[in-house]
Short mmCIF file of C-alpha atoms and ligand atoms in Angstrom, two decimals:
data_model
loop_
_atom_site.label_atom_id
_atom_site.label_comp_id
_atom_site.label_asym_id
_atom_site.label_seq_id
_atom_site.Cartn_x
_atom_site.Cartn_y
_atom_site.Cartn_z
CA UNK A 1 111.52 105.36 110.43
CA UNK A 2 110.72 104.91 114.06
CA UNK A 3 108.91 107.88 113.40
CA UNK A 4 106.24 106.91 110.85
CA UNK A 5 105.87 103.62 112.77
CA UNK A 6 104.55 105.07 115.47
CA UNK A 7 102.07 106.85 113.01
CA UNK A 8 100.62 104.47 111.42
CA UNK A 9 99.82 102.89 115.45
CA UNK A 10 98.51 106.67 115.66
CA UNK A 11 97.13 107.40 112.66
CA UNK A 12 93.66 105.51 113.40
CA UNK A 13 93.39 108.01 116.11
CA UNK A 14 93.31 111.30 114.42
CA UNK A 15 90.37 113.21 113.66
CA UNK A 16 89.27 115.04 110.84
CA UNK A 17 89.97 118.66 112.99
CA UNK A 18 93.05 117.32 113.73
CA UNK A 19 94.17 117.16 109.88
CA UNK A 20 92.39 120.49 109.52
CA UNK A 21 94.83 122.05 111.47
CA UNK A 22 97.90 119.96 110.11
CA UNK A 23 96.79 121.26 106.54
CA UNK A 24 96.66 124.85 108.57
CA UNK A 25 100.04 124.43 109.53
CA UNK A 26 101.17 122.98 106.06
CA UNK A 27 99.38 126.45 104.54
CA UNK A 28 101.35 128.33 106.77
CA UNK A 29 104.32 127.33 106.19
CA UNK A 30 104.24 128.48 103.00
CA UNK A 31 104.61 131.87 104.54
CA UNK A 32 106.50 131.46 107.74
CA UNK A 33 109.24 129.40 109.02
CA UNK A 34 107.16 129.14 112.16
CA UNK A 35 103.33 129.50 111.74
CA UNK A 36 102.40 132.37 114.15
CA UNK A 37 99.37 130.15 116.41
CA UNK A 38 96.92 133.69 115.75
CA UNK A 39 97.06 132.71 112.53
CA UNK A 40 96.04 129.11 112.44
CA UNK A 41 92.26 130.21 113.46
CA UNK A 42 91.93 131.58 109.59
CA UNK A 43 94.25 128.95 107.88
CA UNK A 44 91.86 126.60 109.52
CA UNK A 45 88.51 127.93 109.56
CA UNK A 46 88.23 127.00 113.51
CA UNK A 47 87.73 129.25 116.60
CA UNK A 48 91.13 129.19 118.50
CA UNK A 49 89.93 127.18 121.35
CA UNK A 50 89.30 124.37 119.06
CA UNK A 51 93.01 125.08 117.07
CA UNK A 52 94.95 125.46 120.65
CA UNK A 53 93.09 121.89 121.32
CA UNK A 54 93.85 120.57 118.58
CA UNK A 55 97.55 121.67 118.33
CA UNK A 56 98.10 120.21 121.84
CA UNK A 57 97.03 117.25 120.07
CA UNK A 58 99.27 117.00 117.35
CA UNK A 59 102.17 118.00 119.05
CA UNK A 60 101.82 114.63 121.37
CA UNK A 61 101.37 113.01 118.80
CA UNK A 62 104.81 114.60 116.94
CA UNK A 63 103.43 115.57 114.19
CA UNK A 64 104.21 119.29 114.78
CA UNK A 65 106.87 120.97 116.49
CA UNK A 66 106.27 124.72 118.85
CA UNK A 67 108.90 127.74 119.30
CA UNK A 68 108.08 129.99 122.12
CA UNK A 69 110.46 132.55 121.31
CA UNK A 70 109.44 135.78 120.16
CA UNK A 71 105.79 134.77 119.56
CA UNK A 72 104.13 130.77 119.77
CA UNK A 73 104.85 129.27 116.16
CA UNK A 74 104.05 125.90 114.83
CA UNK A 75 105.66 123.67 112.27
CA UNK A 76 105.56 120.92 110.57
CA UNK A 77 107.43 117.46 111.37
CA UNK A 78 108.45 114.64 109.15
CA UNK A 79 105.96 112.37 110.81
CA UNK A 80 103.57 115.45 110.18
CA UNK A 81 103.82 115.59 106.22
CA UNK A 82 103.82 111.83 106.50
CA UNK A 83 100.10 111.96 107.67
CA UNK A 84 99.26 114.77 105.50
CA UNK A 85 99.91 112.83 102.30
CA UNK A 86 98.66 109.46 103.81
CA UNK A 87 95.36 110.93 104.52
CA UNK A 88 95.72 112.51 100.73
CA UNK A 89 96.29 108.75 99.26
CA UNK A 90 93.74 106.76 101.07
CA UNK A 91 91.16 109.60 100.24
CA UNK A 92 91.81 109.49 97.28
CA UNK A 93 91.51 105.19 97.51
CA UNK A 94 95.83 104.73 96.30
CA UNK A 95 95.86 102.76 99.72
CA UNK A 96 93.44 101.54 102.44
CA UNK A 97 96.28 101.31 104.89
CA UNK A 98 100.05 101.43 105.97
CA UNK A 99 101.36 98.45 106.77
CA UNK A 100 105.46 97.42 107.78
CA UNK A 101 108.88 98.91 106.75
CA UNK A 102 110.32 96.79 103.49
CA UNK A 103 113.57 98.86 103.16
CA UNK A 104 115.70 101.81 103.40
CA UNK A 105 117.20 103.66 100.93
CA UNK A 106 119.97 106.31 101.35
CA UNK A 107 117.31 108.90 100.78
CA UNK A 108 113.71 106.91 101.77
CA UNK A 109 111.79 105.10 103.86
CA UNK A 110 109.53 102.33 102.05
CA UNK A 111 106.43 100.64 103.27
CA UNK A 112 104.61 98.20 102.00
CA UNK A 113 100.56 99.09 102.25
CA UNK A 114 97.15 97.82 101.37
CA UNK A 115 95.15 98.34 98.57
CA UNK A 116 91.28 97.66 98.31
CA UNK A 117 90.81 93.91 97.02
CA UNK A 118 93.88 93.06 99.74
CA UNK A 119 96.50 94.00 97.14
CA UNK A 120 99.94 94.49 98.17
CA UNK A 121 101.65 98.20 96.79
CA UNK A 122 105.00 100.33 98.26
CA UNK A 123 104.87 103.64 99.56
CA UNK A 124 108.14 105.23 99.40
CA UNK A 125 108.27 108.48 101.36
CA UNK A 126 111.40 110.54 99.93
CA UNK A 127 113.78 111.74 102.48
CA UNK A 128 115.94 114.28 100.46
CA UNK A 129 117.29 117.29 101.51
CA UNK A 130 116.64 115.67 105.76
CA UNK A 131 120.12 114.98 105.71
CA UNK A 132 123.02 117.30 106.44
CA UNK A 133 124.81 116.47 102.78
CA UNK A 134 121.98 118.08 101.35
CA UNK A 135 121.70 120.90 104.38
CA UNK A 136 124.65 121.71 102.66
CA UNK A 137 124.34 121.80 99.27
CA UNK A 138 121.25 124.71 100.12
CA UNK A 139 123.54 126.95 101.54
CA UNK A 140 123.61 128.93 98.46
CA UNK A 141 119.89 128.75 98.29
CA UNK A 142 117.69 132.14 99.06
CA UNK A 143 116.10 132.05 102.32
CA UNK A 144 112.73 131.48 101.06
CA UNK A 145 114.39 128.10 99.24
CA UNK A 146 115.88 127.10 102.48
CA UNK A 147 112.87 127.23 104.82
CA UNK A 148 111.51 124.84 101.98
CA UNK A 149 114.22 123.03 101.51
CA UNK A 150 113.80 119.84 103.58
CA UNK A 151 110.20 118.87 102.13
CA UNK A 152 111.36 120.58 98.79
CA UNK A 153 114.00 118.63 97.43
CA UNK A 154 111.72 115.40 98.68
CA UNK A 155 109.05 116.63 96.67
CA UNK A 156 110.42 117.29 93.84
CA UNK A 157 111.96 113.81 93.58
CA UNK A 158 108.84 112.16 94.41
CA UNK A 159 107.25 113.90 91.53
CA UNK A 160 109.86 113.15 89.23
CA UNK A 161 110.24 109.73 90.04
CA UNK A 162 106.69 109.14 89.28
CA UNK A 163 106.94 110.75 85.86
CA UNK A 164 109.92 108.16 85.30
CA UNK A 165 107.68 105.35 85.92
CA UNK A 166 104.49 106.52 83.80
CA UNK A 167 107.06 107.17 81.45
CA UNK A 168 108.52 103.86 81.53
CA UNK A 169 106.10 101.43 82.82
CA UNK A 170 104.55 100.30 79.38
CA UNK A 171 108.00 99.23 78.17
CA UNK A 172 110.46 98.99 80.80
CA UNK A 173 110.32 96.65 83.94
CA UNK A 174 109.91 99.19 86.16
CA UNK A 175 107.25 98.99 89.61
CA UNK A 176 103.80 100.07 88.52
CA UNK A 177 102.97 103.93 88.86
CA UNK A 178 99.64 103.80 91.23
CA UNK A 179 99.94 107.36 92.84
CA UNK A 180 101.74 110.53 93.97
CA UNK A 181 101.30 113.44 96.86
CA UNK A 182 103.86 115.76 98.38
CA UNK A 183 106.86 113.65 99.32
CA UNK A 184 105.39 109.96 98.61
CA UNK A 185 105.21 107.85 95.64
CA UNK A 186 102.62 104.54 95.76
CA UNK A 187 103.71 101.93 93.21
CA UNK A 188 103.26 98.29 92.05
CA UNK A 189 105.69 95.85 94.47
CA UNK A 190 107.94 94.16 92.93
CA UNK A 191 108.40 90.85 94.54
CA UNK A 192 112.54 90.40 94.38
CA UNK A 193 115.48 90.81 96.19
CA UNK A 194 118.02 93.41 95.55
CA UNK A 195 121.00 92.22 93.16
CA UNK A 196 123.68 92.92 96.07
CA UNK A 197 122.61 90.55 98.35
CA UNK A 198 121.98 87.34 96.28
CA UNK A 199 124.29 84.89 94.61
CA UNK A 200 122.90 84.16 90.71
CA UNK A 201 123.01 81.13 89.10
CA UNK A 202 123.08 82.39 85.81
CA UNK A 203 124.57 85.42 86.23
CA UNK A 204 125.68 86.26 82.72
CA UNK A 205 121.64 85.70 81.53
CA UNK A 206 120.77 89.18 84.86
CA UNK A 207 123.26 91.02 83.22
CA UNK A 208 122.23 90.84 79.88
CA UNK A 209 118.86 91.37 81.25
CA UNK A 210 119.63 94.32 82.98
CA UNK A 211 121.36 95.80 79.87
CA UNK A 212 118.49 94.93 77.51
CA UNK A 213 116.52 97.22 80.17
CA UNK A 214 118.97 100.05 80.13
CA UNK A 215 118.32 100.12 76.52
CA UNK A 216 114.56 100.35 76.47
CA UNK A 217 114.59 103.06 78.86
CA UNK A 218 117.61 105.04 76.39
CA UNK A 219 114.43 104.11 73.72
CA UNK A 220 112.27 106.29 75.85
CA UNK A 221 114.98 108.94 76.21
CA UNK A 222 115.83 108.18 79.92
CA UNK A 223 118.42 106.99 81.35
CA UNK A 224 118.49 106.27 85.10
CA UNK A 225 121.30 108.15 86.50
CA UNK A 226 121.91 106.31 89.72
CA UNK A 227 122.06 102.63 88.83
CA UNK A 228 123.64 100.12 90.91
CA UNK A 229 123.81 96.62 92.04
CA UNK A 230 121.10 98.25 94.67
CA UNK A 231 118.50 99.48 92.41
CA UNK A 232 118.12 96.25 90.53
CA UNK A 233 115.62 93.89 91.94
CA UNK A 234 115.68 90.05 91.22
CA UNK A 235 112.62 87.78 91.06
CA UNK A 236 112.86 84.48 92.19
CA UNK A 237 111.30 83.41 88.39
CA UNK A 238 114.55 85.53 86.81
CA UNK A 239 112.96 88.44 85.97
CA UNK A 240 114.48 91.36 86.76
CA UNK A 241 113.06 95.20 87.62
CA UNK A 242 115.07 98.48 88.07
CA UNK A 243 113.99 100.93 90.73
CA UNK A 244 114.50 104.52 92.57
CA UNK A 245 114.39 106.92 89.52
CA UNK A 246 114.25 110.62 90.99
CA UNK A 247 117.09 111.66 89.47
CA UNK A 248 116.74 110.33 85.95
CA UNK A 249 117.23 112.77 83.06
CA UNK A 250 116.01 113.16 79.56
CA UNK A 251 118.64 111.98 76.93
CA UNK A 252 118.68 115.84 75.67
CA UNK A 253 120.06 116.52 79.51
CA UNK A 254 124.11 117.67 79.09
CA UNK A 255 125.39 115.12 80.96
CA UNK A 256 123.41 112.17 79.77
CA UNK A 257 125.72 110.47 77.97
CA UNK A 258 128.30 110.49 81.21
CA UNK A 259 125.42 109.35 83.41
CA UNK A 260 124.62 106.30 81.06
CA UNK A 261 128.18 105.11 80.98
CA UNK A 262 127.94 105.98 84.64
CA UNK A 263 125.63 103.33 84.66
CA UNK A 264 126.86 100.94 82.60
CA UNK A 265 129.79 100.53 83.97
CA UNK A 266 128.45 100.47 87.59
CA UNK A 267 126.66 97.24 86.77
CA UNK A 268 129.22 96.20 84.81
CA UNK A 269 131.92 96.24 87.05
CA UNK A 270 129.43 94.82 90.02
CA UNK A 271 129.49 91.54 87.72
CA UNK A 272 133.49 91.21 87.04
CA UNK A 273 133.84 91.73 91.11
CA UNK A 274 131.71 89.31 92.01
CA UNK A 275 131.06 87.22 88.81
CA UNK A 276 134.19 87.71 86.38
CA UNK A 277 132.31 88.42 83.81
CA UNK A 278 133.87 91.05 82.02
CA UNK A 279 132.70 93.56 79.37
CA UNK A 280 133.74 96.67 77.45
CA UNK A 281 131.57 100.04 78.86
CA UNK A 282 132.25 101.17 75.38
CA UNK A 283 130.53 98.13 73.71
CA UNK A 284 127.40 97.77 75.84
CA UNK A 285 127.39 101.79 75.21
CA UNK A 286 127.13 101.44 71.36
CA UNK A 287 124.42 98.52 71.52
CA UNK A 288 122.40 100.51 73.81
CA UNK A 289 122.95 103.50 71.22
CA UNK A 290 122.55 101.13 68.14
CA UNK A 291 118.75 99.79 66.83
CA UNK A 292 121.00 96.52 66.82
CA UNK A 293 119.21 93.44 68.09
CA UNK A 294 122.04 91.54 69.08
CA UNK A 295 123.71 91.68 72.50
CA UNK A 296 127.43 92.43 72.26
CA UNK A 297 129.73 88.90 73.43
P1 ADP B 1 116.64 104.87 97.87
O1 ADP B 1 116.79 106.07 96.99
O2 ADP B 1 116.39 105.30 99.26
O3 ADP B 1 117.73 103.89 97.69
P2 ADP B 1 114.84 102.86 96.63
O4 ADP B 1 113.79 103.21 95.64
O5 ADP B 1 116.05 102.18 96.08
O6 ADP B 1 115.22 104.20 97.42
O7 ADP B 1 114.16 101.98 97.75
C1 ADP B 1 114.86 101.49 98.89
C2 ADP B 1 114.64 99.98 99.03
O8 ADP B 1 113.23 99.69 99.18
C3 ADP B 1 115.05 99.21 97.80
O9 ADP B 1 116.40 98.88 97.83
C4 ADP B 1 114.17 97.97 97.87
O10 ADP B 1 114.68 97.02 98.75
C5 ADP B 1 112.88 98.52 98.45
N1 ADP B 1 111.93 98.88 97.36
C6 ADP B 1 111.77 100.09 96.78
N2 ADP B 1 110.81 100.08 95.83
C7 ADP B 1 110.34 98.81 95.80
C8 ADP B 1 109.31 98.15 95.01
N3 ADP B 1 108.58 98.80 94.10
N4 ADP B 1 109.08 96.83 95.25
C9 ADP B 1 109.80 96.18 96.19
N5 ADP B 1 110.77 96.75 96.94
C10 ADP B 1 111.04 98.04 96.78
MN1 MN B 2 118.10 102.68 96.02
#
């Protein structure tokens, strides 16, 4: 987090060689673990001089990382993907500019940014597979899928958290989909605080909310998979949105049944701890699984 803060204080002075040879390394990587420096000339379409200035560069800056054993070899950092898919968004106008930190997840870092016209959107850069839990669960991975593996798995939930939202967004109060690259997802902000760390007044009214929600998302055969007094957000006008979808699944998925009661009854039994209010899983299950109107009492 420190990390990207100092970027965006950085980021204003990189140069266009200097992403040239970020991308270089980003190419490389494709094919090494460590991106042999006599290679970077051709990945980058510069004469060495200019990549061995360049690389100097970007490693004070952090954005790349240099072995000296066995040959000089460049990677990628964190920070270093970071600014590759920044540059990608603002080229391609999601965002004009990175602004502060707004939260962090178990598994992100999210920003709040400008948009042209002054608009306010999130940036959420995905973190998965940077921490050891998920260091672990690649073990069994081939080699190729574990020199991937930390920008991988982030990747791949960054993409399908997006499709969640542009699958959702029309029906279900979910933040806006504005725009995806590598590890980062832009979307609409959702001005709210998360359900765990305010007292309701009308507590029954969120939770009836939040289960009308569930069901329009079952409608659109997903269901979220992760749900939680944390991934609801509430508006100061009542209205409530549900957020951090990367590891939703289609209602055809195996398990999707499990996960919905999963998540039923995590929100359920957030409400009798702190409010009393208690419900059956099993009856908010067969409303959300019935074309019945009518809430359950
Ligand atoms: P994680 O998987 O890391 O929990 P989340 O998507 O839940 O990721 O985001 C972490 C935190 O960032 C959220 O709890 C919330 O406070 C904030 N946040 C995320 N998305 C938005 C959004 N669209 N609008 C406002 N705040 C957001
Ligand atoms: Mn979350």
């Amino acid at each position: 987090m420190k990390m990207l803060q100092n970027l965006a204080g950085e980021f204003r002075k990189l140069e266009s060689y200097d992403f040239r040879v970020l991308h270089g390394v980003e190419t490389g990587m494709r094919f090494f673990d460590w991106v042999p420096v006599d290679e970077l000339p051709s990945y980058c379409r510069l004469t060495k001089e200019e990549v061995n200035y360049r690389v100097g560069r970007l490693l004070r800056f952090k954005l790349v990382r240099r072995r000296t054993t066995h040959y000089v070899g460049y990677k990628l950092t964190v920070a270093g993907l970071d600014a590759l898919a920044i540059r990608t968004l603002v080229k391609r106008e999601a965002i004009e500019a990175i602004g502060s930190e707004i939260g962090v997840g178990k598994e992100s870092d999210v920003y709040d940014a400008k948009r042209d016209k002054g608009i306010t959107v999130v940036v959420k850069f995905h973190r998965e597979g940077t921490t050891f839990r998920h260091v672990k669960r690649a073990r069994g991975y081939s080699a190729h899928a574990k020199r991937y593996s930390w920008n991988l798995a982030a990747k791949l939930a960054a993409a399908r958290e997006y499709q969640a939202l542009e699958k959702l967004y029309s029906v279900v109060a979910v933040p806006k989909p504005i725009a995806q690259d590598r590890h980062v997802v832009v979307m609409g902000l959702i001005e709210g605080k998360e359900l765990s760390r305010i007292n309701l007044t009308d507590p029954l009214e969120v939770l009836q909310k939040i289960i009308a929600q569930i069901k329009l998302a079952y409608s659109r055969k997903v269901i979220h998979g992760d749900l939680s007094e944390y991934n609801v957000l509430v508006c100061s006008d009542g209205q409530i949105a549900i957020i951090d979808w990367p590891q939703w699944v289609p209602l055809s998925h195996p398990n999707s049944n499990e996960l919905l009661r999963r998540d039923v009854s995590n929100v359920l039994s957030y409400f009798a701890r702190k409010y009393k209010i208690t419900k059956r899983t099993e009856d908010i299950m067969s409303y959300i699984d019935q074309d019945n109107h009518e809430p359950p009492q």
